[in-house]
Amino acid sequence: MDKGYWINRRSIRNFLTKDVDDAILFDLIEKAAKAPTTGNMQLYSVIITRDEARRKQLAECHFNQPASKAPVLLTVTADFNRFEKWCRQRGAKPGFDNFESFVAAFLDAVIFTQQLNTLLELNGLGCCYLGTATYTASRIGEMLKLPRLVVPVTSLAIGWPADNGVETDRLAPGALIHHEVYDDYTEDRIDEIYAPKEALEENKAYVRENSKPSLAHVFTDIRYPEKNALAFSKDFYEYIKKQGFSFPEK
Amino acid sequence: MDKGYWINRRSIRNFLTKDVDDAILFDLIEKAAKAPTTGNMQLYSVIITRDEARRKQLAECHFNQPASKAPVLLTVTADFNRFEKWCRQRGAKPGFDNFESFVAAFLDAVIFTQQLNTLLELNGLGCCYLGTATYTASRIGEMLKLPRLVVPVTSLAIGWPADNGVETDRLAPGALIHHEVYDDYTEDRIDEIYAPKEALEENKAYVRENSKPSLAHVFTDIRYPEKNALAFSKDFYEYIKKQGFSFPEK
């Protein structure tokens, strides 16, 4: 089962200009769609962007991060539009314009994306998630002409790898696992879990370059500041509502 | 790359009583954690339930669906608790108690779950997602003693398969793919896309058994009625807030 792959997988952020054939994409999308899906409803769609001008616009929505320059960008959407249209066309009365239905479609879309990511990588392609899709969902949605009940949830930048990517550290599995009930982390445990990450030369360099007191400060002050998260929260929340999924507000 | 697996994979809902060793679980969780994660923050945790009394209680939260009788239940949570504790302990000021941070953790948790699902299946184990985790997240959270900033997003029932599972149909890949912009579905296209599903003998049987005019009615009236979705929406929304992630309400 490709043992090496599961231990060594890496995201790829730099790609050759060589194109990715539609035939490969279609074949792997078909296989990825065998992944589990809520009640077999397949509540997702994928928009393939190849056109250069569109890719440039889309890369701007992804803050021009290196991976967004890939030859193919896939925007994966939570999609209740297709299923709802089918229900209406058969005279049934769908009730999918709510938060729980959005959550189900979000889940479906991410399961599908990860299955596709794995298949692409196993076939030699390089991939990188662009989590920025939810930050600028409204602009992306407008660009891609998304109708009601369709919301971008993530993007995959894909292409043939121009390098081997960078190995990234992970927490020890014990740090992620709880037995029977959640065993909340003590101060000592937190120190123990994050020590290897803090000891990495590359992480020490981030701390120095940014003149911060710790690696944690790099995350809170530079990479994921609250100000941005609150602005993105508001935009995404409003866009989900605009696309027809209502939140249970009072 | 295990070609057969990607075409034939099936969810398993019936399991042998034979136990699943911790060693296998730990090994595969370690490999699954190599999956992509937002800014390498690994915003998820997994709670392993083996205890019989707890499994029974948890199965009730999953409406006692067949798969919920598995020998091992994994509850995968969106988890900003661990990362936030680390930030606070280093004197940094985290701002992760918002909707966008919940979305990032949700994404991380599902990517991890799907990677784990694939690894378990490739190693001969049977798995079934329990999407019901978000329906009764509040009860599950209480049972598993989840702290602030931790929310169940999905569950995996796992065990050694007692049967081969049931093959489920999927839409043709063309139905899921859009080029450059979203090409909204015409009535003819909807008919074409859903015709193979409607023609399946097992689906015809559902329609007859439930005395419904169409398969779509089985979904809207029986499997996913709006009344339930609205109740689950409200519960999940309130629970996410209770766990400390605020929505950008006015």
Short mmCIF file of C-alpha atoms in Angstrom, two decimals:
data_model
loop_
_atom_site.label_atom_id
_atom_site.label_comp_id
_atom_site.label_asym_id
_atom_site.label_seq_id
_atom_site.Cartn_x
_atom_site.Cartn_y
_atom_site.Cartn_z
CA MET A 1 0.00 0.00 0.00
CA ASP A 2 2.72 2.48 -0.96
CA LYS A 3 4.14 2.44 2.56
CA GLY A 4 6.63 5.23 1.89
CA TYR A 5 3.91 7.58 0.69
CA TRP A 6 1.97 7.56 3.94
CA ILE A 7 5.02 8.42 5.99
CA ASN A 8 6.64 10.94 3.67
CA ARG A 9 3.80 12.82 2.02
CA ARG A 10 4.39 16.53 1.56
CA SER A 11 2.47 19.41 0.14
CA ILE A 12 3.93 20.88 -3.05
CA ARG A 13 3.99 24.62 -3.63
CA ASN A 14 6.08 24.88 -6.80
CA PHE A 15 5.00 23.35 -10.07
CA LEU A 16 6.31 22.70 -13.58
CA THR A 17 4.50 24.55 -16.36
CA LYS A 18 3.58 21.13 -17.86
CA ASP A 19 -0.17 20.76 -18.06
CA VAL A 20 -2.31 18.25 -16.17
CA ASP A 21 -4.48 16.30 -18.62
CA ASP A 22 -8.24 16.38 -18.22
CA ALA A 23 -8.23 12.58 -18.56
CA ILE A 24 -6.15 12.16 -15.39
CA LEU A 25 -8.27 14.64 -13.50
CA PHE A 26 -11.54 13.01 -14.56
CA ASP A 27 -10.28 9.53 -13.71
CA LEU A 28 -9.13 10.57 -10.25
CA ILE A 29 -12.23 12.64 -9.53
CA GLU A 30 -14.32 9.58 -10.39
CA LYS A 31 -12.27 7.45 -7.95
CA ALA A 32 -12.32 10.16 -5.25
CA ALA A 33 -16.10 10.27 -5.51
CA LYS A 34 -16.16 6.71 -4.13
CA ALA A 35 -15.28 8.27 -0.78
CA PRO A 36 -18.01 8.28 1.86
CA THR A 37 -20.74 10.89 1.46
CA THR A 38 -23.74 11.85 3.60
CA GLY A 39 -26.67 9.57 2.70
CA ASN A 40 -25.04 9.11 -0.72
CA MET A 41 -26.17 12.62 -1.67
CA GLN A 42 -22.71 13.79 -2.89
CA LEU A 43 -23.18 17.34 -1.70
CA TYR A 44 -20.21 18.88 -3.49
CA SER A 45 -18.99 20.15 -6.85
CA VAL A 46 -15.56 20.99 -8.14
CA ILE A 47 -14.72 23.90 -10.42
CA ILE A 48 -11.58 23.47 -12.52
CA THR A 49 -9.74 26.70 -13.35
CA ARG A 50 -7.12 26.52 -16.13
CA ASP A 51 -7.63 29.83 -17.95
CA GLU A 52 -4.64 32.06 -17.26
CA ALA A 53 -6.53 35.27 -16.60
CA ARG A 54 -8.96 33.50 -14.28
CA ARG A 55 -6.12 31.75 -12.46
CA LYS A 56 -4.49 35.11 -11.86
CA GLN A 57 -7.71 36.54 -10.41
CA LEU A 58 -8.21 33.44 -8.29
CA ALA A 59 -4.60 33.57 -7.06
CA GLU A 60 -5.33 37.11 -5.82
CA CYS A 61 -8.25 35.69 -3.81
CA HIS A 62 -5.67 33.33 -2.29
CA PHE A 63 -3.36 36.26 -1.43
CA ASN A 64 -0.94 35.19 -4.19
CA GLN A 65 0.63 32.52 -2.01
CA PRO A 66 3.19 30.50 -4.03
CA ALA A 67 0.94 27.44 -4.51
CA SER A 68 -1.80 29.61 -6.02
CA LYS A 69 0.40 29.94 -9.16
CA ALA A 70 -0.26 26.26 -10.00
CA PRO A 71 -1.33 25.40 -13.59
CA VAL A 72 -4.65 24.04 -12.31
CA LEU A 73 -6.74 25.31 -9.43
CA LEU A 74 -9.63 23.25 -8.12
CA THR A 75 -12.25 25.01 -6.05
CA VAL A 76 -14.27 22.49 -4.08
CA THR A 77 -17.70 23.67 -3.03
CA ALA A 78 -20.34 22.52 -0.59
CA ASP A 79 -23.21 22.08 -3.06
CA PHE A 80 -26.87 21.49 -2.18
CA ASN A 81 -28.00 23.17 -5.41
CA ARG A 82 -27.84 20.09 -7.64
CA PHE A 83 -29.60 17.83 -5.14
CA GLU A 84 -32.25 20.38 -4.32
CA LYS A 85 -32.99 21.04 -7.99
CA TRP A 86 -33.56 17.31 -8.46
CA CYS A 87 -35.94 17.20 -5.47
CA ARG A 88 -37.95 20.19 -6.69
CA GLN A 89 -38.09 18.80 -10.21
CA ARG A 90 -39.68 15.62 -8.83
CA GLY A 91 -42.27 17.60 -6.86
CA ALA A 92 -40.65 16.93 -3.46
CA LYS A 93 -40.27 19.72 -0.88
CA PRO A 94 -36.61 20.05 0.14
CA GLY A 95 -35.64 21.68 3.43
CA PHE A 96 -31.90 22.04 2.92
CA ASP A 97 -31.45 25.80 3.32
CA ASN A 98 -30.26 25.57 6.92
CA PHE A 99 -27.04 25.38 8.96
CA GLU A 100 -27.09 21.60 9.47
CA SER A 101 -27.41 21.02 5.73
CA PHE A 102 -24.47 23.37 5.17
CA VAL A 103 -22.47 21.37 7.72
CA ALA A 104 -23.32 18.09 5.94
CA ALA A 105 -22.29 19.54 2.57
CA PHE A 106 -19.08 20.97 4.09
CA LEU A 107 -18.24 17.53 5.47
CA ASP A 108 -18.92 15.87 2.11
CA ALA A 109 -16.83 18.42 0.24
CA VAL A 110 -13.81 18.02 2.53
CA ILE A 111 -13.96 14.20 2.53
CA PHE A 112 -14.01 14.28 -1.27
CA THR A 113 -11.16 16.83 -1.43
CA GLN A 114 -8.91 14.79 0.83
CA GLN A 115 -9.60 11.60 -1.14
CA LEU A 116 -8.75 13.44 -4.35
CA ASN A 117 -5.63 14.96 -2.75
CA THR A 118 -4.39 11.47 -1.84
CA LEU A 119 -5.16 10.07 -5.29
CA LEU A 120 -3.42 12.97 -7.04
CA GLU A 121 -0.34 12.54 -4.85
CA LEU A 122 -0.26 8.75 -5.32
CA ASN A 123 -0.26 9.44 -9.07
CA GLY A 124 2.78 11.69 -8.87
CA LEU A 125 1.02 15.04 -8.91
CA GLY A 126 1.78 17.76 -6.39
CA CYS A 127 -1.00 19.37 -4.37
CA CYS A 128 -1.47 22.11 -1.86
CA TYR A 129 -4.62 23.07 0.00
CA LEU A 130 -5.50 26.74 -0.13
CA GLY A 131 -7.39 27.27 3.11
CA THR A 132 -7.81 30.87 2.04
CA ALA A 133 -10.91 29.74 0.11
CA THR A 134 -13.12 30.49 3.11
CA TYR A 135 -11.44 33.87 3.75
CA THR A 136 -12.51 35.25 0.37
CA ALA A 137 -15.41 32.91 -0.41
CA SER A 138 -17.61 35.77 -1.51
CA ARG A 139 -15.14 37.03 -4.15
CA ILE A 140 -14.40 33.47 -5.31
CA GLY A 141 -18.11 32.71 -5.49
CA GLU A 142 -18.74 35.76 -7.64
CA MET A 143 -15.84 34.91 -9.98
CA LEU A 144 -17.00 31.32 -10.41
CA LYS A 145 -20.68 32.30 -10.71
CA LEU A 146 -21.78 30.06 -7.85
CA PRO A 147 -25.56 29.83 -7.52
CA ARG A 148 -27.69 29.56 -4.35
CA LEU A 149 -26.74 26.74 -1.92
CA VAL A 150 -23.17 26.53 -3.29
CA VAL A 151 -20.26 27.76 -1.14
CA PRO A 152 -16.47 27.31 -1.65
CA VAL A 153 -14.97 25.36 1.24
CA THR A 154 -11.41 24.76 0.11
CA SER A 155 -9.16 24.83 -2.93
CA LEU A 156 -6.46 22.52 -4.21
CA ALA A 157 -3.57 23.89 -6.22
CA ILE A 158 -2.29 21.08 -8.41
CA GLY A 159 0.42 20.40 -10.97
CA TRP A 160 3.51 18.34 -11.64
CA PRO A 161 5.98 19.00 -8.79
CA ALA A 162 8.97 21.27 -9.45
CA ASP A 163 10.60 20.20 -6.19
CA ASN A 164 10.16 17.66 -3.39
CA GLY A 165 8.33 19.99 -1.06
CA VAL A 166 9.36 20.62 2.50
CA GLU A 167 8.98 18.08 5.28
CA THR A 168 6.82 19.46 8.05
CA ASP A 169 6.86 18.23 11.62
CA ARG A 170 3.82 16.74 13.31
CA LEU A 171 2.88 16.30 16.96
CA ALA A 172 3.44 12.82 18.37
CA PRO A 173 0.25 10.76 17.86
CA GLY A 174 -0.24 10.46 21.62
CA ALA A 175 -0.84 14.21 21.71
CA LEU A 176 -3.92 13.80 19.48
CA ILE A 177 -5.48 10.76 21.16
CA HIS A 178 -7.75 10.51 24.18
CA HIS A 179 -9.04 7.29 25.74
CA GLU A 180 -12.72 7.08 26.67
CA VAL A 181 -12.96 10.73 27.71
CA TYR A 182 -11.06 13.89 26.85
CA ASP A 183 -8.02 14.07 29.07
CA ASP A 184 -7.43 17.80 29.21
CA TYR A 185 -3.84 18.97 28.82
CA THR A 186 -1.88 20.00 31.90
CA GLU A 187 0.83 22.66 31.66
CA ASP A 188 3.53 19.99 31.78
CA ARG A 189 1.86 18.04 29.01
CA ILE A 190 1.62 21.12 26.79
CA ASP A 191 5.33 21.80 27.33
CA GLU A 192 6.13 18.19 26.46
CA ILE A 193 3.91 18.10 23.36
CA TYR A 194 5.19 21.33 21.82
CA ALA A 195 8.88 21.02 22.84
CA PRO A 196 10.01 19.17 19.67
CA LYS A 197 8.28 21.78 17.47
CA GLU A 198 9.86 24.65 19.39
CA ALA A 199 13.29 23.01 19.14
CA LEU A 200 13.26 22.83 15.33
CA GLU A 201 15.88 25.07 13.73
CA GLU A 202 13.40 26.39 11.13
CA ASN A 203 10.95 27.39 13.86
CA LYS A 204 13.65 29.06 15.91
CA ALA A 205 14.51 31.03 12.77
CA TYR A 206 10.88 32.23 12.42
CA VAL A 207 10.96 33.45 16.00
CA ARG A 208 14.23 35.34 15.44
CA GLU A 209 13.23 36.80 12.06
CA ASN A 210 10.00 38.13 13.51
CA SER A 211 11.60 39.30 16.75
CA LYS A 212 8.97 37.50 18.79
CA PRO A 213 9.33 36.04 22.30
CA SER A 214 8.13 32.56 21.20
CA LEU A 215 6.87 30.46 18.29
CA ALA A 216 3.35 30.77 19.68
CA HIS A 217 3.58 34.55 19.20
CA VAL A 218 4.40 34.00 15.52
CA PHE A 219 1.04 32.24 15.18
CA THR A 220 -1.07 34.64 17.24
CA ASP A 221 0.51 37.93 16.13
CA ILE A 222 1.64 37.30 12.55
CA ARG A 223 0.09 34.25 10.89
CA TYR A 224 -3.37 34.13 12.47
CA PRO A 225 -4.09 37.44 14.17
CA GLU A 226 -7.54 37.80 15.73
CA LYS A 227 -8.31 40.92 13.69
CA ASN A 228 -8.13 38.92 10.44
CA ALA A 229 -10.05 35.95 11.84
CA LEU A 230 -12.89 38.24 12.94
CA ALA A 231 -13.07 39.93 9.53
CA PHE A 232 -13.00 36.55 7.72
CA SER A 233 -15.61 35.17 10.15
CA LYS A 234 -18.01 37.98 9.32
CA ASP A 235 -17.49 37.71 5.56
CA PHE A 236 -17.87 33.93 5.45
CA TYR A 237 -20.89 33.97 7.75
CA GLU A 238 -22.62 36.61 5.63
CA TYR A 239 -21.75 34.79 2.41
CA ILE A 240 -23.14 31.45 3.65
CA LYS A 241 -26.39 33.26 4.47
CA LYS A 242 -26.36 35.07 1.13
CA GLN A 243 -26.04 31.67 -0.60
CA GLY A 244 -29.26 30.58 1.08
CA PHE A 245 -28.19 28.61 4.16
CA SER A 246 -29.79 30.24 7.18
CA PHE A 247 -28.28 30.22 10.68
CA PRO A 248 -30.66 29.64 13.59
CA GLU A 249 -30.49 33.18 14.92
CA LYS A 250 -33.09 34.34 17.35
CA MET B 1 -1.34 1.78 -5.64
CA ASP B 2 -4.01 -0.78 -4.68
CA LYS B 3 -5.97 0.00 -7.85
CA GLY B 4 -8.91 -2.19 -6.86
CA TYR B 5 -9.36 -0.42 -3.56
CA TRP B 6 -10.01 2.99 -5.07
CA ILE B 7 -12.72 1.66 -7.36
CA ASN B 8 -14.42 -0.76 -4.99
CA ARG B 9 -14.22 0.83 -1.56
CA ARG B 10 -17.33 0.39 0.57
CA SER B 11 -18.42 1.42 4.01
CA ILE B 12 -18.80 -1.43 6.49
CA ARG B 13 -21.68 -1.48 8.97
CA ASN B 14 -21.31 -4.97 10.47
CA PHE B 15 -18.26 -6.01 12.44
CA LEU B 16 -16.70 -9.07 14.03
CA THR B 17 -16.40 -8.97 17.82
CA LYS B 18 -12.60 -9.31 17.38
CA ASP B 19 -10.85 -6.32 18.91
CA VAL B 20 -8.78 -3.73 17.07
CA ASP B 21 -5.34 -3.44 18.66
CA ASP B 22 -4.21 -0.11 20.02
CA ALA B 23 -0.91 -0.63 18.16
CA ILE B 24 -2.67 -0.62 14.75
CA LEU B 25 -4.76 2.40 15.70
CA PHE B 26 -1.76 4.37 16.93
CA ASP B 27 0.30 3.52 13.87
CA LEU B 28 -2.45 4.58 11.46
CA ILE B 29 -3.34 7.71 13.42
CA GLU B 30 0.33 8.70 13.21
CA LYS B 31 0.30 8.20 9.44
CA ALA B 32 -3.06 9.94 9.02
CA ALA B 33 -1.67 12.95 10.87
CA LYS B 34 0.71 13.47 7.92
CA ALA B 35 -2.33 14.72 6.02
CA PRO B 36 -2.45 18.45 5.29
CA THR B 37 -3.45 20.72 8.18
CA THR B 38 -4.06 24.46 8.45
CA GLY B 39 -0.73 26.20 9.07
CA ASN B 40 0.50 22.92 10.59
CA MET B 41 -1.59 23.62 13.69
CA GLN B 42 -3.30 20.16 13.73
CA LEU B 43 -6.58 21.50 15.06
CA TYR B 44 -8.16 18.18 15.94
CA SER B 45 -8.24 15.41 18.53
CA VAL B 46 -9.64 11.91 18.46
CA ILE B 47 -11.38 10.20 21.34
CA ILE B 48 -11.28 6.39 21.27
CA THR B 49 -14.27 4.65 22.87
CA ARG B 50 -13.89 0.93 23.66
CA ASP B 51 -15.67 0.63 27.01
CA GLU B 52 -18.91 -1.29 26.48
CA ALA B 53 -21.18 0.90 28.59
CA ARG B 54 -19.79 4.05 26.96
CA ARG B 55 -20.15 2.57 23.49
CA LYS B 56 -23.80 1.83 24.22
CA GLN B 57 -24.41 5.40 25.34
CA LEU B 58 -22.57 6.74 22.34
CA ALA B 59 -24.52 4.45 19.99
CA GLU B 60 -27.69 6.03 21.36
CA CYS B 61 -26.31 9.45 20.39
CA HIS B 62 -25.95 7.96 16.90
CA PHE B 63 -29.58 6.75 16.93
CA ASN B 64 -28.39 3.12 17.29
CA GLN B 65 -27.67 2.82 13.58
CA PRO B 66 -26.09 -0.58 12.81
CA ALA B 67 -22.53 0.76 12.42
CA SER B 68 -22.69 2.37 15.86
CA LYS B 69 -22.42 -1.17 17.36
CA ALA B 70 -18.78 -1.37 16.22
CA PRO B 71 -16.15 -2.54 18.77
CA VAL B 72 -14.36 0.82 18.50
CA LEU B 73 -15.87 4.24 18.03
CA LEU B 74 -13.67 7.20 17.18
CA THR B 75 -15.06 10.66 17.78
CA VAL B 76 -13.07 13.22 15.83
CA THR B 77 -13.26 16.73 17.19
CA ALA B 78 -12.37 20.17 15.92
CA ASP B 79 -9.92 21.16 18.67
CA PHE B 80 -8.47 24.63 19.27
CA ASN B 81 -8.09 23.91 22.98
CA ARG B 82 -4.65 22.30 22.81
CA PHE B 83 -3.18 24.94 20.51
CA GLU B 84 -4.70 27.82 22.46
CA LYS B 85 -3.41 26.45 25.77
CA TRP B 86 0.08 26.37 24.28
CA CYS B 87 -0.23 29.98 23.08
CA ARG B 88 -1.45 31.22 26.48
CA GLN B 89 1.24 29.28 28.29
CA ARG B 90 3.88 31.11 26.20
CA GLY B 91 2.32 34.48 26.99
CA ALA B 92 0.87 34.97 23.49
CA LYS B 93 -2.68 36.33 23.01
CA PRO B 94 -4.73 33.86 20.92
CA GLY B 95 -7.84 35.01 19.05
CA PHE B 96 -9.28 31.66 18.03
CA ASP B 97 -12.71 31.82 19.66
CA ASN B 98 -14.48 32.80 16.45
CA PHE B 99 -16.36 31.25 13.51
CA GLU B 100 -13.43 31.26 11.06
CA SER B 101 -11.24 29.42 13.57
CA PHE B 102 -14.02 26.86 14.04
CA VAL B 103 -14.17 26.45 10.25
CA ALA B 104 -10.38 25.90 10.06
CA ALA B 105 -10.53 23.29 12.83
CA PHE B 106 -13.54 21.61 11.19
CA LEU B 107 -11.57 21.39 7.93
CA ASP B 108 -8.52 19.97 9.70
CA ALA B 109 -10.60 17.39 11.57
CA VAL B 110 -12.34 16.13 8.44
CA ILE B 111 -9.12 15.94 6.37
CA PHE B 112 -7.56 13.89 9.17
CA THR B 113 -10.63 11.64 9.48
CA GLN B 114 -10.72 10.86 5.79
CA GLN B 115 -7.01 10.09 5.71
CA LEU B 116 -7.48 7.77 8.67
CA ASN B 117 -10.55 6.17 7.06
CA THR B 118 -8.49 5.37 3.95
CA LEU B 119 -5.58 3.98 5.96
CA LEU B 120 -7.87 1.80 8.08
CA GLU B 121 -9.57 0.44 4.96
CA LEU B 122 -6.26 -0.20 3.17
CA ASN B 123 -5.24 -2.22 6.25
CA GLY B 124 -8.29 -4.43 6.06
CA LEU B 125 -10.42 -2.73 8.68
CA GLY B 126 -14.01 -1.74 8.04
CA CYS B 127 -15.21 1.80 8.68
CA CYS B 128 -18.38 3.79 8.60
CA TYR B 129 -18.79 7.52 9.14
CA LEU B 130 -21.46 8.47 11.63
CA GLY B 131 -22.60 11.86 10.40
CA THR B 132 -24.98 11.93 13.34
CA ALA B 133 -22.09 13.33 15.42
CA THR B 134 -23.18 16.89 14.62
CA TYR B 135 -26.86 16.11 15.32
CA THR B 136 -26.20 15.26 18.95
CA ALA B 137 -22.85 17.03 19.45
CA SER B 138 -23.97 18.48 22.75
CA ARG B 139 -24.79 15.07 24.31
CA ILE B 140 -21.61 13.53 22.86
CA GLY B 141 -19.54 16.45 24.13
CA GLU B 142 -20.94 16.01 27.63
CA MET B 143 -20.29 12.25 27.61
CA LEU B 144 -16.71 12.68 26.40
CA LYS B 145 -16.07 15.66 28.73
CA LEU B 146 -15.02 17.96 25.91
CA PRO B 147 -13.60 21.27 27.14
CA ARG B 148 -13.94 24.76 25.64
CA LEU B 149 -12.96 25.08 21.94
CA VAL B 150 -13.52 21.36 21.27
CA VAL B 151 -16.51 20.24 19.17
CA PRO B 152 -17.30 16.78 17.68
CA VAL B 153 -17.46 16.98 13.89
CA THR B 154 -17.78 13.35 12.86
CA SER B 155 -17.36 9.80 14.14
CA LEU B 156 -15.88 6.68 12.64
CA ALA B 157 -17.21 3.28 13.60
CA ILE B 158 -14.42 0.77 13.07
CA GLY B 159 -13.77 -2.95 13.37
CA TRP B 160 -12.89 -6.05 11.40
CA PRO B 161 -15.55 -6.48 8.69
CA ALA B 162 -18.25 -9.13 9.16
CA ASP B 163 -19.32 -8.75 5.53
CA ASN B 164 -18.26 -7.05 2.31
CA GLY B 165 -20.53 -4.07 2.70
CA VAL B 166 -22.92 -2.87 0.05
CA GLU B 167 -21.83 -1.23 -3.16
CA THR B 168 -23.39 2.21 -3.48
CA ASP B 169 -23.89 4.04 -6.76
CA ARG B 170 -22.26 7.37 -7.49
CA LEU B 171 -23.12 10.13 -9.94
CA ALA B 172 -21.04 10.18 -13.13
CA PRO B 173 -17.96 12.37 -12.55
CA GLY B 174 -19.12 14.83 -15.21
CA ALA B 175 -22.06 15.69 -12.92
CA LEU B 176 -19.64 16.96 -10.26
CA ILE B 177 -17.26 18.94 -12.49
CA HIS B 178 -17.51 22.49 -13.82
CA HIS B 179 -15.04 24.15 -16.16
CA GLU B 180 -13.91 27.70 -15.39
CA VAL B 181 -17.29 28.77 -14.00
CA TYR B 182 -20.24 26.95 -12.44
CA ASP B 183 -22.44 25.70 -15.25
CA ASP B 184 -25.82 25.58 -13.53
CA TYR B 185 -27.91 22.48 -14.12
CA THR B 186 -30.79 22.65 -16.61
CA GLU B 187 -33.88 20.48 -16.12
CA ASP B 188 -32.70 18.10 -18.84
CA ARG B 189 -29.30 17.80 -17.21
CA ILE B 190 -30.83 17.01 -13.80
CA ASP B 191 -32.97 14.29 -15.41
CA GLU B 192 -29.90 12.86 -17.11
CA ILE B 193 -27.70 12.97 -13.99
CA TYR B 194 -30.19 11.31 -11.65
CA ALA B 195 -31.72 8.80 -14.11
CA PRO B 196 -29.23 5.97 -13.34
CA LYS B 197 -29.84 6.39 -9.59
CA GLU B 198 -33.62 6.36 -10.06
CA ALA B 199 -33.40 3.25 -12.24
CA LEU B 200 -31.62 1.15 -9.58
CA GLU B 201 -33.76 -1.71 -8.33
CA GLU B 202 -32.86 -1.00 -4.67
CA ASN B 203 -33.95 2.63 -5.05
CA LYS B 204 -37.18 1.65 -6.73
CA ALA B 205 -37.81 -0.64 -3.76
CA TYR B 206 -37.34 2.27 -1.30
CA VAL B 207 -39.90 4.29 -3.23
CA ARG B 208 -42.44 1.44 -3.18
CA GLU B 209 -41.85 0.50 0.48
CA ASN B 210 -42.39 4.08 1.56
CA SER B 211 -45.32 4.66 -0.82
CA LYS B 212 -43.70 7.82 -2.15
CA PRO B 213 -44.12 9.35 -5.61
CA SER B 214 -40.34 9.44 -6.23
CA LEU B 215 -36.89 8.70 -4.77
CA ALA B 216 -36.45 12.42 -4.11
CA HIS B 217 -39.47 12.27 -1.76
CA VAL B 218 -37.75 9.49 0.23
CA PHE B 219 -34.92 11.95 0.91
CA THR B 220 -37.02 15.04 1.67
CA ASP B 221 -39.85 13.38 3.61
CA ILE B 222 -38.22 10.42 5.36
CA ARG B 223 -34.42 10.55 5.49
CA TYR B 224 -33.73 14.27 5.77
CA PRO B 225 -36.95 16.08 6.70
CA GLU B 226 -36.65 19.83 7.25
CA LYS B 227 -38.08 19.59 10.77
CA ASN B 228 -35.11 17.48 11.91
CA ALA B 229 -32.53 19.61 10.08
CA LEU B 230 -33.86 22.75 11.76
CA ALA B 231 -33.75 21.16 15.21
CA PHE B 232 -30.21 19.82 14.62
CA SER B 233 -29.16 23.22 13.23
CA LYS B 234 -30.26 24.98 16.37
CA ASP B 235 -28.62 22.43 18.71
CA PHE B 236 -25.31 22.38 16.85
CA TYR B 237 -25.19 26.16 16.50
CA GLU B 238 -25.87 26.64 20.23
CA TYR B 239 -23.31 24.00 21.16
CA ILE B 240 -20.56 25.57 19.01
CA LYS B 241 -21.22 28.87 20.82
CA LYS B 242 -21.31 27.13 24.19
CA GLN B 243 -17.90 25.64 23.42
CA GLY B 244 -16.55 29.15 22.97
CA PHE B 245 -16.58 29.81 19.21
CA SER B 246 -18.64 32.94 18.62
CA PHE B 247 -20.65 33.62 15.49
CA PRO B 248 -20.53 37.15 14.09
CA GLU B 249 -24.07 38.06 15.00
CA LYS B 250 -25.11 41.65 15.02
#
